[in-house]
Each structure stands twice: as C-alpha cells, then as structure tokens.
Coordinates of C-alpha atoms in Angstrom, one line a residue:
Chain A
X1 CA -19.4 -177.0 -325.5
X2 CA -19.6 -179.2 -322.6
X3 CA -18.0 -178.7 -319.3
X4 CA -15.1 -181.1 -318.7
X5 CA -15.9 -183.8 -316.0
X6 CA -14.3 -183.7 -312.6
X7 CA -12.1 -186.5 -311.6
X8 CA -14.3 -188.5 -309.3
X9 CA -11.6 -189.6 -307.3
X10 CA -10.5 -187.2 -304.7
X11 CA -7.4 -186.7 -303.1
X12 CA -6.9 -188.4 -299.9
X13 CA -5.1 -185.6 -298.1
X14 CA -7.7 -183.2 -299.4
X15 CA -10.8 -185.1 -298.1
X16 CA -8.9 -185.8 -294.8
X17 CA -8.4 -182.1 -294.6
X18 CA -11.8 -181.3 -295.3
X19 CA -13.4 -183.9 -292.5
X20 CA -10.7 -182.5 -290.5
X21 CA -12.1 -179.3 -290.6
X22 CA -15.3 -180.2 -290.7
X23 CA -15.0 -182.3 -287.2
X24 CA -13.0 -179.2 -285.6
X25 CA -15.4 -176.7 -286.2
X26 CA -18.3 -178.9 -285.4
X27 CA -16.7 -179.9 -282.4
X28 CA -15.8 -176.3 -281.1
X29 CA -19.6 -175.2 -282.0
X30 CA -20.9 -178.0 -279.7
X31 CA -18.0 -177.4 -277.0
X32 CA -18.9 -173.6 -277.1
X33 CA -22.7 -174.4 -276.7
X34 CA -22.1 -177.1 -274.1
X35 CA -19.7 -174.4 -272.3
X36 CA -22.4 -171.5 -272.3
X37 CA -25.0 -174.0 -271.3
X38 CA -23.0 -175.0 -268.1
X39 CA -21.8 -171.4 -267.6
X40 CA -25.4 -170.5 -267.6
X41 CA -26.2 -173.2 -265.1
X42 CA -28.5 -175.7 -267.2
X43 CA -27.5 -178.2 -265.9
X44 CA -27.7 -176.9 -262.0
X45 CA -29.8 -177.9 -259.8
X46 CA -31.2 -175.3 -258.3
X47 CA -33.9 -173.5 -255.5
X48 CA -35.8 -170.7 -255.5
X49 CA -36.0 -167.6 -253.8
X50 CA -38.4 -164.6 -254.4
X51 CA -37.0 -161.4 -253.7
X52 CA -39.8 -158.4 -253.2
X53 CA -38.9 -154.6 -253.6
X54 CA -41.0 -151.9 -254.3
X55 CA -38.9 -150.6 -257.4
X56 CA -36.7 -153.1 -259.8
X57 CA -35.1 -150.5 -261.8
X58 CA -31.7 -151.3 -262.2
X59 CA -32.0 -155.4 -262.0
X60 CA -31.7 -157.2 -265.0
X61 CA -32.3 -161.2 -266.0
X62 CA -29.2 -162.8 -265.2
X63 CA -27.7 -160.2 -262.8
X64 CA -25.6 -162.3 -260.2
X65 CA -26.7 -162.7 -256.3
X66 CA -23.5 -162.4 -254.6
X67 CA -22.5 -163.6 -250.8
X68 CA -19.2 -162.0 -249.7
X69 CA -18.1 -161.1 -253.5
X70 CA -19.3 -164.8 -254.6
X71 CA -21.9 -165.2 -257.0
X72 CA -24.3 -167.9 -255.5
X73 CA -27.4 -167.1 -257.3
X74 CA -28.9 -165.4 -260.3
X75 CA -32.1 -163.6 -261.1
X76 CA -34.0 -165.8 -263.7
X77 CA -37.6 -163.5 -263.8
X78 CA -38.7 -160.4 -262.7
X79 CA -42.3 -159.7 -262.3
X80 CA -44.7 -157.2 -261.0
X81 CA -46.9 -158.4 -258.3
X82 CA -50.5 -157.8 -257.6
X83 CA -49.7 -155.4 -255.1
X84 CA -47.4 -153.4 -257.2
X85 CA -44.1 -154.6 -255.9
X86 CA -41.4 -156.1 -258.0
X87 CA -41.2 -159.6 -257.5
X88 CA -37.5 -160.9 -258.4
X89 CA -36.9 -165.0 -258.8
X90 CA -33.5 -165.8 -258.0
X91 CA -32.4 -169.4 -259.0
X92 CA -29.7 -170.3 -255.9
X93 CA -28.0 -173.7 -256.9
X94 CA -28.1 -176.0 -254.6
X95 CA -24.7 -176.3 -253.7
X96 CA -24.3 -172.7 -252.7
X97 CA -27.8 -172.6 -250.9
X98 CA -26.7 -173.1 -247.4
X99 CA -25.3 -169.9 -247.3
X100 CA -28.8 -168.3 -247.1
X101 CA -30.2 -168.6 -243.6
X102 CA -33.8 -167.7 -242.3
X103 CA -32.2 -164.7 -240.8
X104 CA -30.3 -163.5 -244.0
X105 CA -30.8 -160.0 -245.3
X106 CA -31.1 -159.3 -249.1
X107 CA -29.9 -155.5 -250.1
X108 CA -30.1 -154.3 -253.4
X109 CA -27.2 -151.5 -254.1
X110 CA -27.0 -148.9 -256.8
X111 CA -23.9 -146.8 -257.2
X112 CA -23.1 -143.9 -259.2
X113 CA -20.7 -145.6 -261.5
X114 CA -21.5 -149.3 -262.4
X115 CA -24.6 -152.1 -262.6
X116 CA -27.0 -152.5 -259.5
X117 CA -25.9 -155.1 -257.5
X118 CA -28.0 -157.8 -255.0
X119 CA -25.8 -159.0 -252.4
X120 CA -26.9 -161.5 -249.7
X121 CA -26.0 -161.0 -246.1
X122 CA -26.2 -163.8 -243.6
X123 CA -25.1 -163.1 -240.0
X124 CA -25.7 -166.4 -238.1
X125 CA -24.9 -169.0 -240.3
X126 CA -26.0 -171.4 -237.1
X127 CA -29.5 -170.6 -237.8
X128 CA -31.8 -172.7 -240.2
X129 CA -31.4 -172.9 -243.9
X130 CA -33.4 -170.9 -246.0
X131 CA -36.5 -172.8 -247.4
X132 CA -37.2 -173.3 -250.9
X133 CA -39.3 -171.0 -252.7
X134 CA -38.9 -168.5 -249.4
X135 CA -40.1 -164.6 -250.0
X136 CA -37.9 -162.1 -248.9
X137 CA -38.0 -158.5 -248.7
X138 CA -35.0 -156.7 -250.9
X139 CA -33.5 -153.6 -248.7
X140 CA -32.5 -150.7 -251.7
X141 CA -29.6 -148.6 -250.7
X142 CA -29.9 -145.9 -254.2
X143 CA -26.8 -143.5 -254.0
X144 CA -28.4 -142.2 -256.9
X145 CA -31.5 -141.5 -255.1
X146 CA -29.9 -139.4 -252.4
X147 CA -28.2 -137.2 -254.6
X148 CA -31.3 -134.9 -255.1
X149 CA -31.7 -134.8 -251.3
X150 CA -28.1 -134.4 -251.1
X151 CA -28.1 -131.3 -253.4
X152 CA -30.9 -129.9 -252.2
X153 CA -29.1 -129.9 -248.3
X154 CA -25.7 -128.8 -250.1
X155 CA -27.8 -125.7 -251.2
X156 CA -29.5 -125.0 -248.0
X157 CA -26.0 -125.2 -246.5
X158 CA -24.3 -122.8 -248.9
X159 CA -27.2 -120.2 -248.4
X160 CA -26.8 -120.7 -244.9
X161 CA -23.0 -120.2 -245.3
X162 CA -23.9 -117.2 -247.9
X163 CA -25.9 -115.7 -245.2
X164 CA -23.3 -116.0 -242.5
X165 CA -20.5 -115.1 -244.3
X166 CA -22.5 -111.6 -245.7
X167 CA -21.5 -108.2 -244.3
X168 CA -24.9 -107.7 -242.8
X169 CA -24.9 -111.0 -241.3
X170 CA -25.3 -112.1 -237.6
X171 CA -21.8 -113.7 -237.5
X172 CA -20.2 -110.7 -238.8
X173 CA -22.0 -108.5 -236.4
X174 CA -21.0 -110.9 -233.6
X175 CA -17.4 -110.9 -234.9
X176 CA -17.4 -107.1 -234.5
X177 CA -18.6 -107.1 -230.9
X178 CA -16.2 -109.3 -230.2
X179 CA -13.6 -107.3 -231.5
X180 CA -15.1 -104.6 -229.6
X181 CA -14.9 -107.0 -226.3
X182 CA -11.5 -107.9 -226.7
X183 CA -10.4 -104.3 -227.4
X184 CA -11.7 -103.2 -223.9
X185 CA -10.3 -106.4 -222.6
X186 CA -7.1 -105.4 -223.7
X187 CA -8.1 -101.9 -222.6
X188 CA -6.9 -100.0 -219.3
X189 CA -9.6 -101.0 -216.7
X190 CA -10.0 -104.8 -218.8
X191 CA -13.1 -106.9 -217.9
X192 CA -14.6 -104.3 -216.2
X193 CA -14.8 -101.9 -218.6
X194 CA -16.1 -104.7 -220.9
X195 CA -18.8 -105.3 -218.6
X196 CA -19.9 -101.3 -218.0
X197 CA -19.3 -100.4 -221.3
X198 CA -17.1 -97.5 -220.9
X199 CA -14.1 -96.2 -218.6
X200 CA -16.0 -93.4 -217.2
X201 CA -18.2 -96.0 -215.7
X202 CA -15.2 -98.4 -214.7
X203 CA -13.8 -95.1 -213.0
X204 CA -16.8 -94.8 -210.9
X205 CA -17.1 -98.5 -209.8
X206 CA -13.6 -98.2 -208.4
X207 CA -14.1 -94.9 -206.6
X208 CA -17.2 -96.8 -205.2
X209 CA -14.4 -99.5 -204.3
X210 CA -12.3 -97.0 -202.3
X211 CA -15.2 -95.4 -200.7
X212 CA -16.3 -98.6 -199.5
X213 CA -13.1 -99.1 -198.5
X214 CA -12.5 -96.4 -196.3
X215 CA -16.3 -96.6 -195.2
X216 CA -14.9 -100.2 -193.9
X217 CA -12.1 -98.9 -192.1
X218 CA -14.3 -96.5 -190.0
X219 CA -16.9 -98.8 -189.8
X220 CA -14.2 -101.3 -188.0
X221 CA -12.6 -98.6 -186.0
X222 CA -16.5 -98.0 -184.9
X223 CA -17.2 -101.4 -184.0
X224 CA -14.1 -103.3 -183.0
X225 CA -12.0 -100.0 -181.9
X226 CA -11.4 -99.1 -177.9
X227 CA -15.1 -98.2 -176.7
X228 CA -16.4 -99.4 -179.7
X229 CA -19.9 -101.0 -180.0
X230 CA -18.6 -104.4 -179.3
X231 CA -17.3 -103.1 -175.9
X232 CA -20.3 -101.6 -175.2
X233 CA -22.4 -104.7 -176.0
X234 CA -19.6 -107.3 -173.8
X235 CA -20.4 -104.8 -170.8
X236 CA -24.4 -104.6 -171.3
X237 CA -24.2 -108.2 -171.6
X238 CA -22.1 -108.5 -168.3
X239 CA -25.1 -106.3 -166.5
X240 CA -27.8 -108.7 -168.3
X241 CA -26.2 -111.6 -166.9
X242 CA -26.4 -110.2 -163.0
X243 CA -29.6 -109.1 -163.5
X244 CA -30.7 -112.4 -164.9
X245 CA -29.2 -113.9 -161.3
X246 CA -31.3 -111.8 -159.6
X247 CA -34.0 -112.5 -161.0
X248 CA -33.5 -116.4 -160.4
X249 CA -33.4 -115.4 -156.5
X250 CA -36.4 -113.3 -157.3
X251 CA -38.2 -116.1 -158.5
X252 CA -37.1 -118.5 -155.7
X253 CA -38.6 -116.5 -152.9
X254 CA -41.6 -116.1 -155.2
X255 CA -41.4 -119.7 -155.2
X256 CA -41.3 -120.3 -151.4
X257 CA -44.2 -117.6 -150.9
X258 CA -46.5 -120.0 -153.0
X259 CA -45.8 -123.0 -150.9
X260 CA -46.8 -121.2 -147.9
X261 CA -49.7 -119.9 -149.6
X262 CA -50.5 -123.6 -150.7
X263 CA -50.6 -124.7 -147.0
X264 CA -52.7 -121.3 -146.2
X265 CA -55.4 -122.8 -148.7
X266 CA -55.5 -126.2 -147.3
X267 CA -56.0 -125.0 -143.7
X268 CA -58.9 -122.7 -144.8
X269 CA -60.3 -125.5 -146.7
X270 CA -60.1 -127.5 -143.3
X271 CA -61.9 -124.9 -141.5
X272 CA -64.2 -124.6 -143.9
X273 CA -65.1 -128.6 -143.1
X274 CA -65.3 -127.4 -139.2
X275 CA -67.6 -124.4 -140.4
X276 CA -69.9 -126.6 -141.9
X277 CA -70.6 -128.8 -139.3
X278 CA -70.9 -125.9 -136.7
X279 CA -73.5 -124.5 -139.3
X280 CA -75.6 -127.9 -138.8
X281 CA -75.1 -127.8 -135.2
X282 CA -76.6 -124.2 -134.5
X283 CA -79.3 -124.8 -137.5
X284 CA -80.4 -128.1 -135.7
X285 CA -80.1 -125.7 -132.2
X286 CA -82.6 -123.5 -134.1
X287 CA -85.1 -126.1 -135.2
X288 CA -85.4 -127.0 -131.8
X289 CA -85.8 -123.4 -130.3
X290 CA -88.3 -123.2 -132.7
X291 CA -90.0 -126.2 -132.2
X292 CA -90.1 -124.9 -128.3
X293 CA -91.4 -121.4 -128.7
X294 CA -94.3 -123.1 -131.0
X295 CA -94.9 -125.4 -128.1
X296 CA -95.2 -122.5 -125.7
X297 CA -97.1 -120.5 -127.8
X298 CA -99.7 -123.7 -128.3
X299 CA -99.8 -123.9 -124.6
X300 CA -100.3 -120.5 -123.9
X301 CA -103.6 -118.7 -122.7
X302 CA -102.9 -115.8 -124.4
X303 CA -102.8 -118.2 -127.4
X304 CA -104.4 -116.7 -130.4
X305 CA -107.4 -118.1 -131.5
X306 CA -106.3 -119.2 -135.2
X307 CA -109.5 -120.8 -136.3
X308 CA -111.6 -119.0 -138.6
X309 CA -115.2 -119.3 -138.3
X310 CA -117.4 -118.8 -140.9
X311 CA -120.6 -116.4 -140.2
Chain B
X1 CA -34.4 -149.5 -310.6
X2 CA -35.8 -152.3 -312.4
X3 CA -32.5 -153.5 -313.2
X4 CA -31.3 -152.8 -309.4
X5 CA -34.1 -154.9 -308.4
X6 CA -33.6 -157.9 -310.7
X7 CA -30.1 -158.0 -309.9
X8 CA -31.1 -158.2 -306.2
X9 CA -33.7 -160.8 -306.9
X10 CA -31.3 -162.8 -308.8
X11 CA -28.6 -162.8 -306.0
X12 CA -31.3 -163.7 -303.2
X13 CA -33.0 -166.6 -305.8
X14 CA -29.4 -167.6 -306.7
X15 CA -28.3 -168.0 -303.0
X16 CA -31.4 -169.8 -302.4
X17 CA -31.1 -172.3 -305.2
X18 CA -27.4 -173.0 -303.7
X19 CA -29.0 -173.7 -300.5
X20 CA -31.4 -176.1 -301.6
X21 CA -28.6 -177.5 -303.6
X22 CA -26.6 -178.0 -300.6
X23 CA -29.6 -179.6 -298.6
X24 CA -30.3 -182.1 -301.5
X25 CA -28.7 -185.6 -300.9
X26 CA -29.0 -185.7 -305.0
X27 CA -26.4 -183.1 -305.1
X28 CA -24.0 -184.2 -302.6
X29 CA -22.3 -186.8 -305.2
X30 CA -19.0 -187.8 -304.6
X31 CA -17.6 -185.3 -307.6
X32 CA -19.5 -182.5 -306.2
X33 CA -17.9 -183.2 -302.4
X34 CA -14.3 -183.6 -304.5
X35 CA -15.0 -180.1 -305.4
X36 CA -16.3 -178.8 -302.4
X37 CA -13.0 -180.3 -300.4
X38 CA -10.9 -178.8 -303.1
X39 CA -12.2 -175.4 -302.4
X40 CA -12.4 -176.0 -298.6
X41 CA -8.7 -176.7 -298.8
X42 CA -8.4 -173.4 -301.1
X43 CA -10.2 -171.1 -298.7
X44 CA -10.3 -172.4 -295.5
X45 CA -7.5 -174.9 -294.7
X46 CA -4.6 -172.2 -296.4
X47 CA -5.6 -169.2 -294.9
X48 CA -6.8 -170.8 -291.4
X49 CA -3.0 -170.7 -289.9
X50 CA -2.5 -166.9 -291.1
X51 CA -5.8 -165.6 -290.1
X52 CA -5.9 -167.2 -286.9
X53 CA -2.6 -165.8 -285.8
X54 CA -3.1 -162.6 -287.1
X55 CA -6.7 -162.2 -285.1
X56 CA -4.8 -163.8 -282.5
X57 CA -2.2 -161.0 -282.6
X58 CA -5.1 -158.1 -282.7
X59 CA -7.2 -159.8 -280.2
X60 CA -4.3 -160.0 -277.7
X61 CA -3.4 -155.7 -278.4
X62 CA -7.1 -155.2 -277.7
X63 CA -7.7 -157.0 -275.1
X64 CA -4.6 -155.3 -273.1
X65 CA -5.8 -152.0 -273.8
X66 CA -9.0 -152.7 -272.9
X67 CA -8.2 -154.3 -269.5
X68 CA -5.4 -151.8 -269.0
X69 CA -8.1 -149.0 -269.5
X70 CA -10.5 -151.2 -267.4
X71 CA -8.3 -150.8 -264.5
X72 CA -6.9 -147.7 -264.7
X73 CA -10.5 -146.6 -264.1
X74 CA -11.4 -149.0 -261.7
X75 CA -13.6 -151.0 -263.8
X76 CA -11.8 -154.5 -264.2
X77 CA -14.8 -156.2 -263.6
X78 CA -16.2 -155.2 -266.6
X79 CA -13.3 -155.7 -268.9
X80 CA -14.1 -159.4 -269.3
X81 CA -17.7 -158.5 -270.6
X82 CA -16.7 -156.0 -272.7
X83 CA -13.6 -158.2 -274.2
X84 CA -16.6 -161.2 -275.1
X85 CA -18.8 -158.7 -276.4
X86 CA -16.7 -156.2 -278.3
X87 CA -14.1 -159.4 -279.7
X88 CA -16.0 -162.3 -279.4
X89 CA -19.5 -161.2 -280.2
X90 CA -18.7 -158.0 -282.9
X91 CA -15.0 -157.7 -284.6
X92 CA -14.0 -161.5 -285.1
X93 CA -17.0 -162.2 -287.3
X94 CA -16.9 -159.6 -288.8
X95 CA -13.2 -159.5 -289.7
X96 CA -13.7 -163.3 -290.8
X97 CA -16.5 -162.2 -292.9
X98 CA -14.6 -159.6 -295.2
X99 CA -10.7 -161.2 -295.0
X100 CA -12.7 -164.2 -296.7
X101 CA -14.4 -161.7 -298.8
X102 CA -11.3 -159.7 -300.2
X103 CA -9.4 -163.2 -300.5
X104 CA -11.9 -165.6 -301.8
X105 CA -15.1 -164.3 -303.1
X106 CA -14.0 -161.3 -304.6
X107 CA -10.6 -162.6 -305.3
X108 CA -11.6 -165.5 -306.8
X109 CA -13.7 -164.6 -309.4
X110 CA -13.3 -168.0 -311.1
X111 CA -16.5 -168.2 -312.8
X112 CA -14.9 -166.0 -315.7
X113 CA -11.4 -168.1 -315.6
X114 CA -12.3 -171.0 -317.9
X115 CA -11.0 -173.1 -315.2
X116 CA -13.5 -175.7 -316.6
X117 CA -12.7 -175.2 -320.0
X118 CA -16.0 -173.2 -320.4
X119 CA -17.4 -170.0 -319.5
X120 CA -21.4 -169.3 -319.4
X121 CA -23.1 -166.5 -321.3
X122 CA -23.0 -162.8 -320.4
X123 CA -27.1 -162.3 -319.3
X124 CA -28.7 -159.5 -317.9
X125 CA -31.2 -160.8 -315.0
X126 CA -34.7 -160.4 -315.1
X127 CA -37.3 -160.9 -312.4
X128 CA -39.5 -162.9 -315.0
X129 CA -36.8 -164.8 -316.4
X130 CA -36.6 -168.4 -314.9
X131 CA -33.4 -169.0 -313.0
X132 CA -32.6 -172.4 -314.9
X133 CA -32.7 -170.4 -318.5
X134 CA -29.6 -168.0 -317.5
X135 CA -27.6 -170.6 -315.5
X136 CA -26.0 -173.7 -316.7
X137 CA -27.3 -176.3 -314.3
X138 CA -24.2 -178.2 -314.7
X139 CA -21.9 -175.5 -314.0
X140 CA -24.0 -174.6 -310.8
X141 CA -23.8 -177.9 -309.4
X142 CA -19.9 -178.6 -310.1
X143 CA -18.6 -175.3 -309.8
X144 CA -20.8 -172.6 -308.1
X145 CA -22.4 -174.6 -305.2
X146 CA -19.2 -176.1 -304.0
X147 CA -17.4 -173.0 -304.0
X148 CA -20.2 -171.1 -302.2
X149 CA -20.4 -173.8 -299.7
X150 CA -17.0 -173.5 -299.1
X151 CA -16.7 -169.8 -298.7
X152 CA -19.5 -170.4 -296.2
X153 CA -17.7 -172.8 -294.6
X154 CA -14.8 -170.9 -294.6
X155 CA -16.0 -167.7 -292.8
X156 CA -17.8 -170.1 -290.4
X157 CA -14.4 -171.7 -289.3
X158 CA -12.4 -168.7 -289.6
X159 CA -14.9 -166.9 -287.1
X160 CA -15.3 -170.3 -284.9
X161 CA -11.9 -170.8 -284.6
X162 CA -10.5 -167.2 -283.7
X163 CA -13.3 -166.9 -281.3
X164 CA -12.3 -169.7 -279.3
X165 CA -8.8 -168.6 -279.5
X166 CA -9.8 -164.9 -278.5
X167 CA -11.6 -166.6 -275.3
X168 CA -8.6 -168.5 -274.4
X169 CA -6.3 -165.5 -274.9
X170 CA -8.9 -163.3 -273.0
X171 CA -8.6 -165.7 -270.1
X172 CA -4.7 -165.9 -270.1
X173 CA -4.3 -162.0 -270.3
X174 CA -6.8 -161.9 -267.0
X175 CA -5.8 -164.9 -264.9
X176 CA -2.5 -166.2 -266.2
X177 CA -2.5 -169.8 -266.1
X178 CA -3.9 -169.9 -262.7
X179 CA -7.3 -172.5 -262.8
X180 CA -8.8 -170.9 -260.2
X181 CA -10.1 -167.7 -262.4
X182 CA -12.5 -170.3 -264.3
X183 CA -15.5 -170.3 -262.5
X184 CA -15.5 -166.4 -262.3
X185 CA -14.8 -166.3 -266.6
X186 CA -17.0 -168.9 -267.3
X187 CA -19.8 -167.1 -265.1
X188 CA -19.1 -163.7 -267.1
X189 CA -19.2 -165.6 -270.6
X190 CA -22.4 -167.1 -269.4
X191 CA -23.7 -163.7 -268.7
X192 CA -22.8 -162.4 -271.7
X193 CA -24.1 -165.1 -274.0
X194 CA -27.9 -165.2 -272.9
X195 CA -30.1 -166.7 -275.1
X196 CA -30.6 -163.8 -277.5
X197 CA -27.5 -162.9 -277.6
X198 CA -26.2 -166.6 -278.5
X199 CA -29.0 -166.8 -281.1
X200 CA -28.1 -163.5 -282.4
X201 CA -24.1 -164.4 -282.6
X202 CA -25.1 -167.5 -284.4
X203 CA -27.4 -166.2 -287.1
X204 CA -24.7 -163.6 -287.5
X205 CA -22.2 -165.6 -288.7
X206 CA -24.8 -167.7 -290.8
X207 CA -25.9 -164.7 -292.5
X208 CA -22.1 -163.5 -292.9
X209 CA -21.1 -166.8 -294.3
X210 CA -24.0 -166.5 -297.2
X211 CA -23.3 -163.1 -298.0
X212 CA -19.5 -163.7 -298.6
X213 CA -20.2 -166.3 -300.1
X214 CA -23.1 -165.5 -302.7
X215 CA -23.0 -161.9 -303.2
X216 CA -19.6 -162.0 -305.1
X217 CA -20.4 -164.8 -306.9
X218 CA -24.0 -163.8 -308.3
X219 CA -22.4 -160.4 -308.9
X220 CA -19.6 -162.2 -311.2
X221 CA -22.4 -164.3 -313.0
X222 CA -23.9 -161.0 -314.0
X223 CA -20.9 -158.8 -314.7
X224 CA -18.2 -161.4 -315.7
X225 CA -18.0 -159.7 -319.5
X226 CA -18.0 -156.2 -318.5
X227 CA -14.5 -154.7 -317.8
X228 CA -14.5 -153.5 -314.4
X229 CA -11.9 -151.7 -312.1
X230 CA -13.5 -153.1 -308.9
X231 CA -13.9 -156.7 -308.2
X232 CA -17.8 -157.5 -308.9
X233 CA -20.4 -157.3 -306.0
X234 CA -17.6 -155.5 -303.9
X235 CA -20.0 -152.8 -302.9
X236 CA -22.8 -154.6 -302.5
X237 CA -20.9 -157.2 -300.5
X238 CA -19.9 -154.7 -297.8
X239 CA -23.2 -153.0 -298.2
X240 CA -24.7 -156.2 -297.0
X241 CA -22.3 -157.0 -294.3
X242 CA -22.6 -153.5 -292.9
X243 CA -26.6 -154.4 -292.9
X244 CA -25.9 -157.1 -290.8
X245 CA -23.5 -155.9 -288.6
X246 CA -25.7 -152.4 -288.1
X247 CA -29.2 -155.0 -287.8
X248 CA -27.6 -157.2 -285.2
X249 CA -26.3 -154.4 -283.1
X250 CA -29.6 -152.8 -283.3
X251 CA -31.5 -156.2 -281.9
X252 CA -29.1 -156.6 -279.5
X253 CA -28.6 -152.9 -277.9
X254 CA -31.5 -151.0 -278.5

C-alpha cells in the first residue's frame, strides 16, 4: 500500500490566500513590534535625570514622570546608592526636557488607592533648563505613612473626648457649676448672689449699702449743711487771710528796723576807725611820756645806782 | 505509568520532529507547500472572519464592562491597562487556541480518515522504540507536518488579528474617533508591553500554537483505532493549555 501522491500543482486561489494570510500576520507582528518600540520610546532622543529619595517603595521601572498631568519622562532604572539612598534614573525625551528647569521640584506621592506618582513642578519657566544627568532630591508625600500617626492622634483625641464626656469629667463639673451660676443669675438677687454665693450674703450687702446711703446723707448734712464743717472752714479761712495781712505789715516794719540797724552798724564801723587813730595818738603820747620820765630819772640826783659791783 | 510517560515522550518527540521538518528546506517542496496551503485555507482562512467577529463582539462587551466599572469607581486611568492585560495578553490567545483546538485539532482527526487512501497501523508507543519505526515518513511529510504547521499558524493568526482588532476597539471605546487620545493610548500600551511581558506573550502564543497542533495529532496517532467517546488528546490538550497559561501568569505576576 502506498499513499497517493498529492497533486503537485496548487490551485492559485489557495496559494494566494495562504500567502495573503502570511503577509497579513507578518505585517501585523512587525507593525505591532514597531508600535510597541515607539510606545516605549526606543527611537526617542532622551536626556537622563537622577532622582534621589530615601525610599523607593512603590516606584517601578517604566513609571511615568508627569508635569501638569502629562507624562514627560519614564523611570528607566532604580538602584541603591552607596549612601543607602534610592537613585531613580529617569529618561526624559529631549522634546519634553524644556519643561524641567533648574528650579524644578520633584515629588513622589503615594495615595491610598492607586500607584505611586512622580510629579515635576516648574514654578519659574524662565529659569535655566535642567542640565542633562542632573541629580535632584525627590520629596515624598506619603499618605499611607501618615495613617498610623493619624490613627494615634485620633485615638488620643477620642480618649480625651471620652474623658471630657464622662460623668466625673471636668467638663461635666464645669457645666454643673455653670448651671448653678445661671440658676443664681436668674434668682432673686441675680449676679450678687452669684458673686457672694448665697442670698443671705447678698441681703447683707444690700443692707450695708442702705446703711452706707444713710451715712452719706448724714455726712452731707454735717459737712455741707447749715453751720456745717464747710461753713466753719470758710470762716477760718477768712480769719487766716486777715492774719496773713497783719503778718505782712509786721514784716514790713521789721524790714525797716533792720535797715536802721544796718545804718547803725555802718556808723559804729566808722567810730571804730576813729578810735584806732585816737589809740595810736595816745600810745604815742604815752611813749613820749615814758621817754621823758626815763630822761628825768637818769638826770635826777637820786638816781638809783643801777651798776652792780662785784666784790 | 510507563505507558503514560511513553505517551508524553512520543508527543514531545513528534512535535520536535515536525518542527525540525518545518525548518528543513528539503521538506518544504512544492507538494508539501501545497498541502500546507490547503490546510491553512481550511483551518485559518475559513474561520478567521467568524472568529474575528465573535472575538470582537465579546471583546467589546468586556471592554465596556471594564471601562464602565473603572469609571464608576474613579479608576478610569487603569481601565486601558486592565483591558490590554486581560484581553490582549490573556483571553484572546487562550480563546484562539481553544477555538482551533475544538475546530481543527480535535475535530479533524483526519489521520484515521483515509483521505489519502491509506491509514497508518495502530501502535503502542515505547520510549525505546525509534520514531521512524512507528510513523510512516511519507505520511509525516505530506500530511502530518502540513496539518501541524497549518494549525499552529491558525492559532497565531487568530490571536494576532483578534488582538489587533481588540486594541482598535479599546481605543474607539475609550476615545471615540478622536486622534488626540493616541499619545496616551500608545504610552499605556508601551507601559504594559515591557520586555518581559512581550517575550512572555510571544512565547505563550508559540507554545499555544504548538500544543494545539501537536497534542491532538500525536494523540490521534496513538489511539486512532480505539473507539472513544471523547476526541483523542482532548484532556491532555486542555491540561497542556492550562499549564502554559498558569505558567505564563505565574511568571508575569508572581
């Protein structure tokens, strides 16, 4: 038994269909490969940007770097630097590189839902362009990392709220005190009862005020009334004024006396000068009398022997 | 157990032999090319429009479901990635493989049908037995190899064409006829098809094609004389497809 030989000639339409299918599939495969290569930026001219962060969790190769919501770069490599920080190498196409400036800020945001996002912010677009191979710090805004702290704060807040709302809490005590105060305010003596603590004390204060008023009335009568202290004082002031006038006149007289005494003193000084001259004349006369006496004694026969003779 | 191992070994050996023959110029003579073209016409040309239309319809439904669900949860930025990952990378290649397996691979079972006027002798495969001793070389070259190539090509064609149509439908569903969504669409497709995913996609389609083409044919050669309520190799084929898909998912996502 031998298998029949298949026909050597192939119907034209079968061959055309087979070739057409082959061409179609080959075209689709080649086109899709080229499309994916274009989509992955294989043919794009890029410049490199290095973002440094202390944590690369959530960052994956191929992730976009966005500017104003538009992807302008793609993470090409993530590596651990020698200082323990994560270095993310980002390829930025040259046609989009002008959005990045030397003053640009890069942030990594991680939300509760969805993947991590790397964003670029360029506040001043007139700054110099970001140079190739620039290295920038990636600022992190991690929502998930904030949750434990938020939960701890919320728990503390709830505990405080629980303490505040318990029956023995300070707030409740304050509220009861406030209630007491408002009750007193709306009571008979109002704020006075609130301040003094009881109606009896308030009554005492009112009584004191009444007595004070009566005392003030009497005082007014004694001071400002007829024949009161003020009238007496006014009369005394009149008398004092007259006394002062007399005193002023007396002082004028004393002043005149003093002037006369001053004149007497001047005369006495002149008299003292004349006495000095008189004394000098008298002393001169006495000296001459003495000299005369001495001359008489010397010439006199009974003059006493003054010479002493030694044996 | 030994027969099971021998059966798997025979399947792998058969696939390897067919691959080598397909890559050998001396096998690609005029007669074999004509036979291959005839099988391609049967397994691919006749089903391509229907399968493309059916997959486009199902894809459209799934795309709408994914997009509307993503929009309702405020996750529209992930809808495109999800559609591409679920449909293009997973469902369409698998559905193309299953479709060809059901229609051509398992349905043809033409080895037992004496289309060429003779049928090979039934055999029990043994690992120690030479492959040339149990399979007629002429039948292998003129009938089995073209059928395997045509089935493999059919899976490849259906998967590629349907994937392309699905991508176009995805763009039209998301952006309509506006051309301004093309950069965003292109960028997202580029993000999905990184090097590992692309290689895995190509390898998966290649393995699907081989499995759909080789497993039923090899199984038919083993049991063609035995009455069976299920097509020969069906369980094994589905097991192989499941293993390939599971391995692909595990490599990509674990």
